[in-house]
Amino acid sequence: MFSSKLPFTANKKMKNRALIVSVENFYPGTGLGKRKGAKKDTQRLHKILSKLGFSVVIRMDIEADEIYEAFKAESKKTVKDCFVGVISSHGEEGVVFGADGCAVKLAEVYSYFGGLSMADKSKLFLIQACRGSQLDGGVEVETDSSFSEEEDGMSELFSIPIDTAVMYATSPGYGAFMHPAGSELVQTFCNLLEEEGGPDLEITRLLTRVNYQVAYNFEARGKLFGGKKQMPCFVTRFTREVFPFMDRKIAAVEDLSLSFAATQLIDESRRSRKSSIS
């Protein structure tokens, strides 16, 4: 498999970009409660992604149309190697909700990033939202609307562009937990990026570790949800190995070292080669 550790562009001033859309507070009358902890997730993501060299834009408590507009605008901008999009809100399978309670179809958001401006760039989406009403153990909780899960789910998958991965907080049909200290998905993702060697992981390995840690280390507490689990999942359409968070200086040194070693081998081969008559 093709491995790409270095930036695709030679423009040193161009940065990777991230857009974080987080809805913590909803308009009265929407029937959607406050999501305590969403701001904690946003603050930590901003800190870590900025440290890793991303230019980060944050949009808090915006309406559905504004969510569409924000991602559409980002999709038309050029990035160095990678774009990271984060959406944190209430949701169901195939949709998340704006502060106005209106649905945002994830399929449409993903489809924006299939254009020329994002061609050959790596795209990663983190979706911190419920995808249904079930919890591990078969407990049913109240939902906010009644979209067709099967129809929206298939449309969503087909809309994911090439060289894109989407990480969901939970499996299709299930709810995702939010804690005042932050969501399990986002906090685990951030923990891994702060660990030594974490940013150097290939993206599918990084997301697999997120799956493992949330699935095996998290368990809800309390009388209502005590003992319930959460299982994230991701979909990838990458055609190569991608290292979106790797330290570019380290990667450049590694590449120069490999080039130097290859040059030595070629020179030695030339020196040791004897002339022959054919």
XYZ file of C-alpha atoms in Angstrom:
278
model
C 0.000 0.000 0.000
C 1.242 3.492 -0.836
C 2.479 5.384 2.209
C 2.336 9.172 2.355
C 4.097 10.792 5.302
C 5.082 14.068 3.716
C 2.933 17.031 2.708
C 1.411 16.892 -0.766
C 2.195 20.574 -1.373
C 5.475 22.438 -1.369
C 3.868 25.588 0.051
C 5.394 25.838 3.529
C 3.027 28.610 4.641
C -0.137 26.640 3.888
C -1.638 24.851 6.888
C -3.880 21.915 7.539
C -7.340 23.078 8.560
C -9.989 22.013 11.055
C -13.596 23.114 11.492
C -15.300 22.324 14.799
C -19.076 22.758 14.901
C -20.413 22.227 18.392
C -24.000 22.705 19.530
C -24.372 22.815 23.291
C -27.488 24.988 23.629
C -30.682 24.654 21.586
C -33.492 27.114 21.039
C -36.513 26.880 23.374
C -39.289 24.744 21.935
C -36.999 22.375 20.008
C -37.312 19.657 22.633
C -33.530 19.218 22.624
C -31.718 19.542 25.931
C -28.442 21.239 26.756
C -25.360 19.131 26.056
C -23.118 19.815 29.042
C -19.553 18.929 28.143
C -19.648 19.970 24.495
C -17.625 23.096 25.250
C -14.992 21.009 27.072
C -14.568 18.857 23.965
C -14.273 21.926 21.744
C -11.661 23.607 23.916
C -9.493 20.511 24.114
C -9.721 19.766 20.386
C -8.774 23.356 19.602
C -5.733 23.193 21.881
C -4.430 19.870 20.532
C -5.091 20.451 16.840
C -3.522 23.919 17.027
C -0.461 22.399 18.670
C -0.263 19.904 15.799
C -0.140 22.736 13.276
C -3.799 22.995 12.238
C -5.604 26.247 11.615
C -8.773 25.723 13.681
C -12.148 27.429 13.200
C -14.838 27.010 15.879
C -18.561 27.570 15.367
C -20.734 27.209 18.464
C -24.532 26.876 18.719
C -25.338 27.636 15.078
C -28.453 26.779 13.079
C -28.748 23.977 10.542
C -28.343 26.251 7.502
C -25.256 27.794 9.059
C -23.735 24.333 9.561
C -24.208 23.588 5.872
C -22.725 26.957 4.923
C -19.715 26.572 7.235
C -18.693 23.212 5.779
C -19.396 24.271 2.215
C -17.108 27.265 2.668
C -14.344 25.108 4.149
C -14.593 22.616 1.293
C -13.627 25.346 -1.180
C -10.428 26.269 0.664
C -7.074 24.671 -0.014
C -5.276 22.780 2.737
C -1.719 21.556 3.042
C -2.464 17.843 3.461
C -5.491 17.316 5.647
C -8.879 18.659 6.672
C -10.534 17.654 9.952
C -14.243 18.293 10.430
C -15.895 17.805 13.818
C -19.636 17.902 14.466
C -20.946 17.590 18.015
C -24.701 17.757 18.554
C -27.853 15.747 19.155
C -28.526 13.403 16.273
C -30.087 10.346 14.719
C -28.916 7.988 11.994
C -27.758 10.106 9.078
C -28.465 13.489 10.658
C -27.391 15.924 13.357
C -29.376 18.900 14.626
C -28.639 22.603 14.519
C -29.392 24.916 17.427
C -32.764 25.625 15.781
C -33.715 21.934 15.977
C -33.565 21.472 12.196
C -31.816 18.426 10.768
C -28.485 18.519 8.953
C -27.957 15.597 6.593
C -24.423 14.281 6.988
C -24.499 12.927 3.422
C -24.731 16.468 2.092
C -21.920 17.701 4.327
C -19.584 14.910 3.173
C -20.468 15.463 -0.483
C -19.049 18.996 -0.381
C -15.537 17.574 -0.028
C -15.461 15.620 -3.278
C -14.502 18.663 -5.360
C -11.199 19.657 -6.966
C -10.049 21.854 -4.078
C -9.951 18.791 -1.811
C -8.722 16.295 -4.416
C -5.772 14.212 -3.136
C -6.198 15.687 0.340
C -6.941 13.611 3.418
C -10.297 14.255 5.082
C -11.296 13.120 8.570
C -14.703 13.695 10.167
C -15.509 13.101 13.838
C -19.232 12.846 14.554
C -20.136 13.095 18.236
C -23.888 12.454 18.120
C -26.479 9.755 18.707
C -27.382 7.560 15.733
C -30.566 6.107 17.168
C -32.386 5.299 20.389
C -30.819 2.018 21.537
C -28.202 1.464 24.222
C -26.105 -1.652 24.735
C -28.438 -3.991 26.582
C -31.499 -3.144 24.500
C -32.707 -0.112 26.490
C -34.858 2.289 24.464
C -34.621 6.041 25.063
C -36.659 8.928 23.669
C -35.709 10.139 20.193
C -36.166 13.532 18.593
C -37.576 12.633 15.154
C -38.293 9.711 12.837
C -35.936 9.616 9.857
C -35.602 6.399 7.898
C -32.379 4.905 9.282
C -31.829 2.454 6.430
C -32.406 4.970 3.645
C -30.374 7.770 5.230
C -27.605 5.375 6.271
C -27.000 4.115 2.716
C -27.120 7.615 1.262
C -24.615 8.732 3.867
C -22.119 5.983 3.034
C -22.293 6.603 -0.711
C -21.643 10.313 -0.172
C -18.287 9.855 1.590
C -15.579 11.074 -0.836
C -12.416 9.196 -1.745
C -9.509 9.597 0.711
C -11.890 10.270 3.597
C -12.519 8.620 6.964
C -15.543 9.220 9.187
C -15.390 8.364 12.888
C -18.748 7.983 14.629
C -19.215 8.082 18.385
C -21.439 5.028 18.230
C -22.716 2.242 15.994
C -25.806 2.679 13.770
C -29.055 2.732 15.754
C -27.407 3.462 19.102
C -27.079 6.449 21.411
C -23.828 8.181 22.387
C -23.040 9.395 25.896
C -22.092 12.951 26.815
C -20.571 13.843 30.196
C -20.051 17.324 31.701
C -16.307 16.641 31.456
C -16.627 15.874 27.744
C -17.644 13.025 25.462
C -15.927 9.651 25.585
C -15.122 9.729 21.858
C -13.506 13.156 21.725
C -11.654 12.857 25.021
C -10.229 9.452 24.044
C -9.208 10.814 20.630
C -7.439 13.721 22.334
C -5.764 11.430 24.892
C -4.242 9.355 22.097
C -2.963 12.428 20.259
C -1.274 13.592 23.455
C 0.427 10.250 24.088
C 4.006 9.766 22.964
C 3.889 8.382 19.444
C 0.147 8.963 19.128
C 0.352 11.643 16.417
C 2.679 9.392 14.415
C 0.085 6.631 14.025
C -1.395 5.879 10.627
C -4.996 7.096 10.684
C -6.739 3.698 10.643
C -4.516 2.481 13.494
C -5.327 5.626 15.473
C -9.084 5.204 14.966
C -8.887 1.492 15.818
C -7.255 2.398 19.134
C -10.064 4.851 19.797
C -12.559 2.024 19.160
C -10.756 -0.298 21.550
C -10.334 2.176 24.395
C -13.932 3.413 24.332
C -15.396 -0.084 23.939
C -13.375 -1.680 26.744
C -12.695 1.198 29.137
C -15.993 3.093 29.183
C -19.057 2.137 31.198
C -21.931 4.459 32.051
C -22.859 5.066 35.675
C -26.081 5.919 37.467
C -29.426 4.249 38.065
C -30.805 4.763 34.550
C -27.816 3.984 32.350
C -25.441 2.240 34.774
C -23.456 -0.539 33.127
C -24.272 0.530 29.564
C -21.455 0.614 27.012
C -20.574 2.558 23.888
C -19.031 1.197 20.682
C -17.647 3.737 18.208
C -17.087 2.807 14.582
C -15.451 4.320 11.531
C -15.766 4.159 7.762
C -12.734 4.732 5.546
C -12.296 5.318 1.837
C -8.564 5.961 1.990
C -6.553 4.556 -0.892
C -3.211 4.951 0.867
C -1.683 5.053 4.311
C -2.110 8.506 5.826
C -0.376 10.153 8.788
C -2.345 13.402 9.239
C -1.007 14.316 12.691
C 2.639 13.354 12.289
C 5.248 15.964 13.173
C 6.285 17.245 9.743
C 9.828 18.065 10.898
C 10.374 14.486 12.065
C 8.881 13.156 8.844
C 11.178 15.359 6.768
C 14.266 14.154 8.700
C 13.188 10.523 8.196
C 12.719 11.120 4.482
C 16.160 12.753 4.162
C 17.752 9.857 6.066
C 16.119 7.324 3.755
C 17.218 9.314 0.698
C 20.803 9.495 1.987
C 20.856 5.747 2.680
C 19.471 5.014 -0.782
C 22.133 7.249 -2.366
C 24.886 5.412 -0.485
C 23.604 2.049 -1.705
C 23.530 3.275 -5.297
C 27.066 4.706 -5.062
C 28.418 1.502 -3.515
C 26.781 -0.528 -6.254
C 28.405 1.636 -8.904
C 31.860 1.411 -7.281
C 31.738 -2.362 -6.983
C 30.492 -2.941 -10.533
C 33.188 -4.216 -12.932
C 33.180 -3.415 -16.595
C 32.172 -6.286 -18.794
C 31.985 -7.060 -22.464
C 28.698 -8.232 -23.790
